[in-house]
Amino acid sequence: AELKKASKRLTCHKRYKIQKKIREHHRKVRKEAKKRGRKKPKKDPGVPSAAPFKEELLREAEQRKQRLEELKQKQKLNRQKEHEKKRKLEAKKNAAKVKEKAEGKESSGKSKAKTNKLLDKNSKKSFCRELKKVIEASDVVLEVLDARDPMGCRCPQLEQAVTCSGGDKKLLLVLNKIDLVPKENLEKWLHYLKKEFPTVAFKSATLMKDRTMEQFKKRRARVDLSRTTECFGSKCLLKLLQQHGKTQNKAIQVGVVGFPNVGKSSIINSLKGVRACNVGLARGVTKSMQIVHIDKQTKMLDSPSIIADPSNSALALALRSIIDTEESDSADALEGVDAILNHCSKQQVMMHYSIPDFRNTEEFLTLLAQKRGMLKKGGVPDMENIAKLLLCDWTGAKISYHSQPPVSQRPPPYLTEDKIAEMQECWNLKNLEEENTTTVQALKYPSPASSIIFQSPGMADGTIEENKVIEEASEWENLETGKEGEEEEEEEDFTESEDDQDDVEEEKDVKEVNQVSGTPALALVSLTHDFLFSESEHSNSLSLSLDKTADEDDAYDFNTDYV
């Protein structure tokens, strides 16, 4: 026979008895509370409207309140740091115990090798190695340039490596994002660049069809993706590459290279017509060589970004270096924004962002953060994140700006007349020029007034040789050992320093202030007396204040003159 579960139903007699006991208990609790008596907190009546100097008093009270909040926030951060230190020490001790229990040294050696491989994938040394592979494997190298600053996207080291490599290796310039510059400026740049290398005008598609996009379209039929999926110049480029393949009588490999965020992967996706390569606003999305088959005769090789040399100007590093926006230092981001603003028209920047006049970069970022609602706790502008967002806007396809080509045509030293002629042969230049004109005519462009005038820093030096970034790569490889060293130092120095003692004193001050600052209305009688009769006595009575300056000596303090 199966056992049945016991029923939870009660008899009415038992249920009523329980309810009665509960009522008696509540009655007893209320009776005891009545005997003890409740002390209601006194409500602060505030400052009467007839009181003298009311506005000054309220302003000073608000300032004092803000200082108290800032101090509390600082103490909270210090407590979090201490907690983090303790947590790291405990984690290290646990890791040491696990290591002791582990059998043999081989297993530990294998795990270290795996971590080194994972770190090496993201290292600058690995980027250079993959880029070198692409250059060596390709018959034609496409150097992708941002049409807003073509000269700043050119890398002399790359161009020299391709032109001086020997053989039939060719270099083509692809001027991408042409829809973000005025038409006259684009024509000037095409005229300037074609004298050195064959140049193709291109506008890549920003959204490509894949499985997720098809599902998105099925769910929302109203979304119009025709404008974003349109690309211009793809037929011209494909035709040019196919003709070159026919002259060589073989299948050709085309390497796509350039600085971060110029649109290398987007160009491959546009030529393929499908999202074959990952793209994104973040810099350095492509980390290794990717092969994409366009047709039987053409293979596209996607490459990681060129590593910008640290010797470049602050502006070139801000726009062309591989910066992780989540982990990068706020000082680097602020320096990059400062360099951008110094190379632009101030009036045009104000018009574009719809903000009033500003004196410096910090004020500009403060106004922009307030406008976009990027504020921290207490209404403090989030300077770090707004600076990173602005850098993303300038490297992405959001802002329209343009730079003027140099007045005189001065090719670099490695580009002799013979080299230029060698790079331009085997291409149908007349047909290319006609295709470029049709591409230019087909697009809509921003007006010169709405596009920000930008002063280009010139060619950006890049690092292609793996040997030149050994020091930077070693930082990635020795990341674990560095962390261990830091943790050891923390364990040795985990004592209360002078800063910690200062924080303790500040906490005491805050407690005293909180105890004293009860109701400001109680101080009103002494307040009016002090203001009207004796300023000297009043200045002596101001015993307690936080971060008081010389200008605030005559200001009234709510926390004094009463007990």
PDB file of N, CA and C in Angstrom, residues 197-228:
ATOM      1  N   PHE A 197      49.896  56.450 -55.245  1.00  0.00           N
ATOM      2  CA  PHE A 197      49.404  55.069 -55.365  1.00  0.00           C
ATOM      3  C   PHE A 197      48.019  55.092 -56.004  1.00  0.00           C
ATOM      4  N   PRO A 198      47.597  54.018 -56.690  1.00  0.00           N
ATOM      5  CA  PRO A 198      46.208  53.923 -57.160  1.00  0.00           C
ATOM      6  C   PRO A 198      45.259  53.966 -55.958  1.00  0.00           C
ATOM      7  N   THR A 199      44.234  54.825 -56.017  1.00  0.00           N
ATOM      8  CA  THR A 199      43.343  55.057 -54.871  1.00  0.00           C
ATOM      9  C   THR A 199      41.897  54.759 -55.271  1.00  0.00           C
ATOM     10  N   VAL A 200      41.195  54.019 -54.398  1.00  0.00           N
ATOM     11  CA  VAL A 200      39.787  53.660 -54.631  1.00  0.00           C
ATOM     12  C   VAL A 200      38.925  54.350 -53.580  1.00  0.00           C
ATOM     13  N   ALA A 201      37.889  55.076 -54.030  1.00  0.00           N
ATOM     14  CA  ALA A 201      36.919  55.685 -53.108  1.00  0.00           C
ATOM     15  C   ALA A 201      35.921  54.614 -52.679  1.00  0.00           C
ATOM     16  N   PHE A 202      35.651  54.531 -51.384  1.00  0.00           N
ATOM     17  CA  PHE A 202      34.845  53.416 -50.867  1.00  0.00           C
ATOM     18  C   PHE A 202      33.973  53.883 -49.700  1.00  0.00           C
ATOM     19  N   LYS A 203      32.765  53.344 -49.657  1.00  0.00           N
ATOM     20  CA  LYS A 203      31.872  53.544 -48.498  1.00  0.00           C
ATOM     21  C   LYS A 203      31.332  52.176 -48.124  1.00  0.00           C
ATOM     22  N   SER A 204      31.814  51.633 -47.018  1.00  0.00           N
ATOM     23  CA  SER A 204      31.434  50.263 -46.644  1.00  0.00           C
ATOM     24  C   SER A 204      30.062  50.244 -45.982  1.00  0.00           C
ATOM     25  N   ALA A 205      29.416  49.081 -46.038  1.00  0.00           N
ATOM     26  CA  ALA A 205      28.122  48.895 -45.380  1.00  0.00           C
ATOM     27  C   ALA A 205      28.346  48.701 -43.888  1.00  0.00           C
ATOM     28  N   THR A 206      27.570  49.400 -43.072  1.00  0.00           N
ATOM     29  CA  THR A 206      27.762  49.329 -41.621  1.00  0.00           C
ATOM     30  C   THR A 206      27.014  48.171 -40.982  1.00  0.00           C
ATOM     31  N   LEU A 207      25.930  47.725 -41.607  1.00  0.00           N
ATOM     32  CA  LEU A 207      25.192  46.555 -41.099  1.00  0.00           C
ATOM     33  C   LEU A 207      25.112  45.505 -42.199  1.00  0.00           C
ATOM     34  N   MET A 208      25.576  44.310 -41.886  1.00  0.00           N
ATOM     35  CA  MET A 208      25.544  43.229 -42.883  1.00  0.00           C
ATOM     36  C   MET A 208      24.571  42.147 -42.448  1.00  0.00           C
ATOM     37  N   LYS A 209      24.045  41.409 -43.439  1.00  0.00           N
ATOM     38  CA  LYS A 209      23.073  40.367 -43.153  1.00  0.00           C
ATOM     39  C   LYS A 209      23.772  39.126 -42.588  1.00  0.00           C
ATOM     40  N   ASP A 210      23.252  38.636 -41.484  1.00  0.00           N
ATOM     41  CA  ASP A 210      23.645  37.330 -40.967  1.00  0.00           C
ATOM     42  C   ASP A 210      22.401  36.707 -40.335  1.00  0.00           C
ATOM     43  N   ARG A 211      22.557  35.613 -39.642  1.00  0.00           N
ATOM     44  CA  ARG A 211      21.378  34.917 -39.101  1.00  0.00           C
ATOM     45  C   ARG A 211      20.637  35.778 -38.090  1.00  0.00           C
ATOM     46  N   THR A 212      21.392  36.440 -37.249  1.00  0.00           N
ATOM     47  CA  THR A 212      20.751  37.281 -36.227  1.00  0.00           C
ATOM     48  C   THR A 212      20.004  38.438 -36.872  1.00  0.00           C
ATOM     49  N   MET A 213      20.566  39.010 -37.935  1.00  0.00           N
ATOM     50  CA  MET A 213      19.929  40.128 -38.616  1.00  0.00           C
ATOM     51  C   MET A 213      18.633  39.678 -39.290  1.00  0.00           C
ATOM     52  N   GLU A 214      18.624  38.461 -39.851  1.00  0.00           N
ATOM     53  CA  GLU A 214      17.414  37.951 -40.501  1.00  0.00           C
ATOM     54  C   GLU A 214      16.286  37.778 -39.483  1.00  0.00           C
ATOM     55  N   GLN A 215      16.639  37.268 -38.299  1.00  0.00           N
ATOM     56  CA  GLN A 215      15.639  37.116 -37.240  1.00  0.00           C
ATOM     57  C   GLN A 215      15.111  38.484 -36.819  1.00  0.00           C
ATOM     58  N   PHE A 216      16.015  39.422 -36.735  1.00  0.00           N
ATOM     59  CA  PHE A 216      15.634  40.788 -36.339  1.00  0.00           C
ATOM     60  C   PHE A 216      14.638  41.369 -37.338  1.00  0.00           C
ATOM     61  N   LYS A 217      14.890  41.135 -38.615  1.00  0.00           N
ATOM     62  CA  LYS A 217      14.019  41.660 -39.669  1.00  0.00           C
ATOM     63  C   LYS A 217      12.650  40.973 -39.629  1.00  0.00           C
ATOM     64  N   LYS A 218      12.644  39.684 -39.285  1.00  0.00           N
ATOM     65  CA  LYS A 218      11.367  38.975 -39.215  1.00  0.00           C
ATOM     66  C   LYS A 218      10.507  39.517 -38.075  1.00  0.00           C
ATOM     67  N   ARG A 219      11.152  39.816 -36.962  1.00  0.00           N
ATOM     68  CA  ARG A 219      10.400  40.304 -35.802  1.00  0.00           C
ATOM     69  C   ARG A 219       9.860  41.705 -36.050  1.00  0.00           C
ATOM     70  N   ARG A 220      10.723  42.580 -36.608  1.00  0.00           N
ATOM     71  CA  ARG A 220      10.327  43.967 -36.833  1.00  0.00           C
ATOM     72  C   ARG A 220      10.457  44.303 -38.310  1.00  0.00           C
ATOM     73  N   ALA A 221       9.357  44.211 -38.999  1.00  0.00           N
ATOM     74  CA  ALA A 221       9.380  44.425 -40.455  1.00  0.00           C
ATOM     75  C   ALA A 221       9.521  45.896 -40.816  1.00  0.00           C
ATOM     76  N   ARG A 222       9.196  46.798 -39.862  1.00  0.00           N
ATOM     77  CA  ARG A 222       9.202  48.233 -40.164  1.00  0.00           C
ATOM     78  C   ARG A 222      10.618  48.820 -40.262  1.00  0.00           C
ATOM     79  N   VAL A 223      11.605  48.159 -39.645  1.00  0.00           N
ATOM     80  CA  VAL A 223      12.969  48.707 -39.610  1.00  0.00           C
ATOM     81  C   VAL A 223      13.543  48.767 -41.021  1.00  0.00           C
ATOM     82  N   ASP A 224      14.002  49.961 -41.428  1.00  0.00           N
ATOM     83  CA  ASP A 224      14.556  50.148 -42.771  1.00  0.00           C
ATOM     84  C   ASP A 224      16.075  50.080 -42.700  1.00  0.00           C
ATOM     85  N   LEU A 225      16.640  48.992 -43.213  1.00  0.00           N
ATOM     86  CA  LEU A 225      18.085  48.799 -43.159  1.00  0.00           C
ATOM     87  C   LEU A 225      18.739  49.056 -44.514  1.00  0.00           C
ATOM     88  N   SER A 226      17.999  49.619 -45.444  1.00  0.00           N
ATOM     89  CA  SER A 226      18.531  49.795 -46.807  1.00  0.00           C
ATOM     90  C   SER A 226      19.686  50.787 -46.831  1.00  0.00           C
ATOM     91  N   ARG A 227      19.573  51.821 -45.991  1.00  0.00           N
ATOM     92  CA  ARG A 227      20.604  52.867 -46.028  1.00  0.00           C
ATOM     93  C   ARG A 227      21.923  52.366 -45.439  1.00  0.00           C
ATOM     94  N   THR A 228      21.812  51.608 -44.331  1.00  0.00           N
ATOM     95  CA  THR A 228      23.025  51.136 -43.656  1.00  0.00           C
ATOM     96  C   THR A 228      23.689  49.979 -44.386  1.00  0.00           C
TER      97      THR A 228
END
